[in-house]
Amino acid sequence: MDKGQRVTEQEIETSLSILARLIDRYGDAYWPIFERLERELTTRQERRTRLSVHLRTSRHNKKQTFGL
């Protein structure tokens, strides 16, 4: 991966699946990485949801204001 390239949510989900198997097989050594990736995925999903809510509200208000 290039330095400036962003990790996708799909890549995080794949990594979580791999880590889950590693934790199941070898114990908790990978648990901190698992938790960090889980937090990152949750944060991204929550941000996207929050933004969508405000964009829908914004579009609705714009239509009312400008009669669109």
N, CA and C atoms as an extended XYZ file, in Angstrom:
204
Properties=species:S:1:pos:R:3:atomname:S:1:resname:S:1:resid:I:1 pbc="F F F"
N         0.844       -1.183        0.000 N   MET     1
C         0.000        0.000        0.000 CA  MET     1
C         0.883        1.238        0.000 C   MET     1
N         0.537        2.202       -0.839 N   ASP     2
C         1.271        3.455       -0.882 CA  ASP     2
C         1.029        4.253        0.381 C   ASP     2
N         1.982        5.108        0.693 N   LYS     3
C         1.909        5.905        1.916 CA  LYS     3
C         0.653        6.775        1.971 C   LYS     3
N         0.266        7.359        0.861 N   GLY     4
C        -0.874        8.262        0.847 CA  GLY     4
C        -2.214        7.590        0.612 C   GLY     4
N        -2.218        6.282        0.441 N   GLN     5
C        -3.454        5.565        0.134 CA  GLN     5
C        -4.228        5.253        1.409 C   GLN     5
N        -5.538        5.474        1.365 N   ARG     6
C        -6.383        5.244        2.530 CA  ARG     6
C        -6.865        3.790        2.571 C   ARG     6
N        -6.893        3.239        3.761 N   VAL     7
C        -7.391        1.879        3.965 CA  VAL     7
C        -8.915        1.917        3.876 C   VAL     7
N        -9.491        0.991        3.133 N   THR     8
C       -10.943        0.967        2.959 CA  THR     8
C       -11.616        0.234        4.119 C   THR     8
N       -12.912        0.458        4.260 N   GLU     9
C       -13.676       -0.255        5.284 CA  GLU     9
C       -13.670       -1.752        5.011 C   GLU     9
N       -13.710       -2.125        3.754 N   GLN    10
C       -13.666       -3.550        3.403 CA  GLN    10
C       -12.346       -4.171        3.854 C   GLN    10
N       -11.258       -3.456        3.687 N   GLU    11
C        -9.955       -3.962        4.132 CA  GLU    11
C        -9.911       -4.108        5.649 C   GLU    11
N       -10.521       -3.173        6.349 N   ILE    12
C       -10.583       -3.268        7.811 CA  ILE    12
C       -11.406       -4.486        8.212 C   ILE    12
N       -12.549       -4.695        7.563 N   GLU    13
C       -13.396       -5.849        7.882 CA  GLU    13
C       -12.669       -7.165        7.606 C   GLU    13
N       -11.936       -7.219        6.508 N   THR    14
C       -11.150       -8.415        6.195 CA  THR    14
C       -10.088       -8.645        7.261 C   THR    14
N        -9.428       -7.582        7.664 N   SER    15
C        -8.399       -7.681        8.706 CA  SER    15
C        -8.989       -8.148       10.027 C   SER    15
N       -10.173       -7.660       10.360 N   LEU    16
C       -10.833       -8.094       11.594 CA  LEU    16
C       -11.143       -9.588       11.558 C   LEU    16
N       -11.561      -10.080       10.408 N   SER    17
C       -11.835      -11.517       10.278 CA  SER    17
C       -10.564      -12.339       10.469 C   SER    17
N        -9.485      -11.888        9.879 N   ILE    18
C        -8.201      -12.586       10.027 CA  ILE    18
C        -7.748      -12.551       11.481 C   ILE    18
N        -7.840      -11.376       12.093 N   LEU    19
C        -7.432      -11.243       13.495 CA  LEU    19
C        -8.286      -12.102       14.416 C   LEU    19
N        -9.572      -12.198       14.128 N   ALA    20
C       -10.451      -13.038       14.955 CA  ALA    20
C        -9.970      -14.487       14.932 C   ALA    20
N        -9.595      -14.950       13.750 N   ARG    21
C        -9.082      -16.321       13.651 CA  ARG    21
C        -7.752      -16.476       14.391 C   ARG    21
N        -6.879      -15.471       14.289 N   LEU    22
C        -5.598      -15.522       14.998 CA  LEU    22
C        -5.804      -15.543       16.510 C   LEU    22
N        -6.712      -14.707       16.993 N   ILE    23
C        -6.997      -14.661       18.430 CA  ILE    23
C        -7.581      -15.992       18.890 C   ILE    23
N        -8.479      -16.538       18.097 N   ASP    24
C        -9.086      -17.820       18.441 CA  ASP    24
C        -8.038      -18.932       18.512 C   ASP    24
N        -7.106      -18.896       17.611 N   ARG    25
C        -6.109      -19.961       17.536 CA  ARG    25
C        -4.927      -19.759       18.491 C   ARG    25
N        -4.443      -18.499       18.611 N   TYR    26
C        -3.193      -18.262       19.334 CA  TYR    26
C        -3.336      -17.464       20.626 C   TYR    26
N        -4.525      -16.997       20.930 N   GLY    27
C        -4.712      -16.251       22.168 CA  GLY    27
C        -4.813      -14.750       21.944 C   GLY    27
N        -4.734      -14.025       23.031 N   ASP    28
C        -5.062      -12.597       23.047 CA  ASP    28
C        -3.952      -11.648       22.599 C   ASP    28
N        -2.866      -12.142       22.097 N   ALA    29
C        -1.756      -11.263       21.706 CA  ALA    29
C        -2.183      -10.225       20.662 C   ALA    29
N        -3.114      -10.583       19.806 N   TYR    30
C        -3.555       -9.678       18.739 CA  TYR    30
C        -4.772       -8.840       19.134 C   TYR    30
N        -5.245       -9.018       20.356 N   TRP    31
C        -6.459       -8.336       20.798 CA  TRP    31
C        -6.373       -6.808       20.696 C   TRP    31
N        -5.275       -6.167       21.091 N   PRO    32
C        -5.212       -4.697       20.970 CA  PRO    32
C        -5.366       -4.206       19.525 C   PRO    32
N        -4.803       -4.936       18.588 N   ILE    33
C        -4.943       -4.550       17.178 CA  ILE    33
C        -6.394       -4.726       16.738 C   ILE    33
N        -7.007       -5.820       17.157 N   PHE    34
C        -8.411       -6.086       16.842 CA  PHE    34
C        -9.289       -4.944       17.350 C   PHE    34
N        -9.086       -4.559       18.610 N   GLU    35
C        -9.891       -3.477       19.192 CA  GLU    35
C        -9.676       -2.163       18.456 C   GLU    35
N        -8.444       -1.879       18.077 N   ARG    36
C        -8.146       -0.626       17.375 CA  ARG    36
C        -8.847       -0.587       16.021 C   ARG    36
N        -8.794       -1.684       15.298 N   LEU    37
C        -9.456       -1.729       13.994 CA  LEU    37
C       -10.975       -1.666       14.133 C   LEU    37
N       -11.496       -2.307       15.162 N   GLU    38
C       -12.937       -2.254       15.418 CA  GLU    38
C       -13.384       -0.817       15.694 C   GLU    38
N       -12.618       -0.105       16.513 N   ARG    39
C       -12.939        1.307       16.805 CA  ARG    39
C       -12.887        2.150       15.537 C   ARG    39
N       -11.861        1.930       14.725 N   GLU    40
C       -11.724        2.693       13.485 CA  GLU    40
C       -12.911        2.447       12.557 C   GLU    40
N       -13.314        1.203       12.420 N   LEU    41
C       -14.451        0.871       11.564 CA  LEU    41
C       -15.735        1.507       12.092 C   LEU    41
N       -15.964        1.409       13.382 N   THR    42
C       -17.150        2.005       14.001 CA  THR    42
C       -17.154        3.517       13.820 C   THR    42
N       -16.012        4.144       14.028 N   THR    43
C       -15.903        5.595       13.866 CA  THR    43
C       -16.247        6.016       12.443 C   THR    43
N       -15.706        5.309       11.479 N   ARG    44
C       -15.990        5.643       10.077 CA  ARG    44
C       -17.471        5.472        9.756 C   ARG    44
N       -18.062        4.390       10.222 N   GLN    45
C       -19.477        4.135        9.949 CA  GLN    45
C       -20.358        5.187       10.614 C   GLN    45
N       -20.029        5.548       11.853 N   GLU    46
C       -20.812        6.569       12.558 CA  GLU    46
C       -20.677        7.922       11.881 C   GLU    46
N       -19.484        8.275       11.439 N   ARG    47
C       -19.282        9.555       10.757 CA  ARG    47
C       -20.094        9.615        9.472 C   ARG    47
N       -20.080        8.512        8.713 N   ARG    48
C       -20.832        8.468        7.460 CA  ARG    48
C       -22.329        8.614        7.733 C   ARG    48
N       -22.814        7.941        8.771 N   THR    49
C       -24.231        8.019        9.131 CA  THR    49
C       -24.604        9.434        9.556 C   THR    49
N       -23.788       10.025       10.402 N   ARG    50
C       -24.077       11.388       10.871 CA  ARG    50
C       -24.089       12.376        9.714 C   ARG    50
N       -23.138       12.244        8.808 N   LEU    51
C       -23.082       13.134        7.659 CA  LEU    51
C       -24.317       12.961        6.775 C   LEU    51
N       -24.716       11.724        6.548 N   SER    52
C       -25.893       11.444        5.718 CA  SER    52
C       -27.149       12.081        6.291 C   SER    52
N       -27.306       11.992        7.604 N   VAL    53
C       -28.474       12.588        8.263 CA  VAL    53
C       -28.518       14.084        7.990 C   VAL    53
N       -27.395       14.748        8.131 N   HIS    54
C       -27.370       16.199        7.942 CA  HIS    54
C       -27.494       16.594        6.474 C   HIS    54
N       -26.966       15.774        5.600 N   LEU    55
C       -27.133       16.068        4.176 CA  LEU    55
C       -28.590       15.927        3.758 C   LEU    55
N       -29.273       14.898        4.258 N   ARG    56
C       -30.703       14.740        3.949 CA  ARG    56
C       -31.497       15.922        4.495 C   ARG    56
N       -31.193       16.317        5.726 N   THR    57
C       -31.868       17.460        6.335 CA  THR    57
C       -31.594       18.720        5.537 C   THR    57
N       -30.348       18.894        5.129 N   SER    58
C       -29.955       20.067        4.360 CA  SER    58
C       -30.688       20.114        3.022 C   SER    58
N       -30.771       18.994        2.344 N   ARG    59
C       -31.471       18.946        1.053 CA  ARG    59
C       -32.958       19.236        1.229 C   ARG    59
N       -33.538       18.684        2.298 N   HIS    60
C       -34.955       18.912        2.571 CA  HIS    60
C       -35.208       20.395        2.838 C   HIS    60
N       -34.367       21.005        3.674 N   ASN    61
C       -34.527       22.425        3.996 CA  ASN    61
C       -34.296       23.299        2.775 C   ASN    61
N       -33.349       22.927        1.926 N   LYS    62
C       -33.068       23.696        0.720 CA  LYS    62
C       -34.276       23.673       -0.207 C   LYS    62
N       -34.917       22.524       -0.329 N   LYS    63
C       -36.101       22.420       -1.188 CA  LYS    63
C       -37.222       23.303       -0.662 C   LYS    63
N       -37.393       23.339        0.643 N   GLN    64
C       -38.450       24.168        1.227 CA  GLN    64
C       -38.127       25.646        1.051 C   GLN    64
N       -36.878       26.002        1.265 N   THR    65
C       -36.473       27.404        1.195 CA  THR    65
C       -36.568       27.953       -0.220 C   THR    65
N       -36.130       27.179       -1.192 N   PHE    66
C       -36.075       27.666       -2.559 CA  PHE    66
C       -37.209       27.143       -3.432 C   PHE    66
N       -38.119       26.401       -2.837 N   GLY    67
C       -39.255       25.896       -3.582 CA  GLY    67
C       -38.893       24.853       -4.628 C   GLY    67
N       -37.808       24.130       -4.394 N   LEU    68
C       -37.373       23.099       -5.353 CA  LEU    68
C       -38.062       21.793       -5.104 C   LEU    68
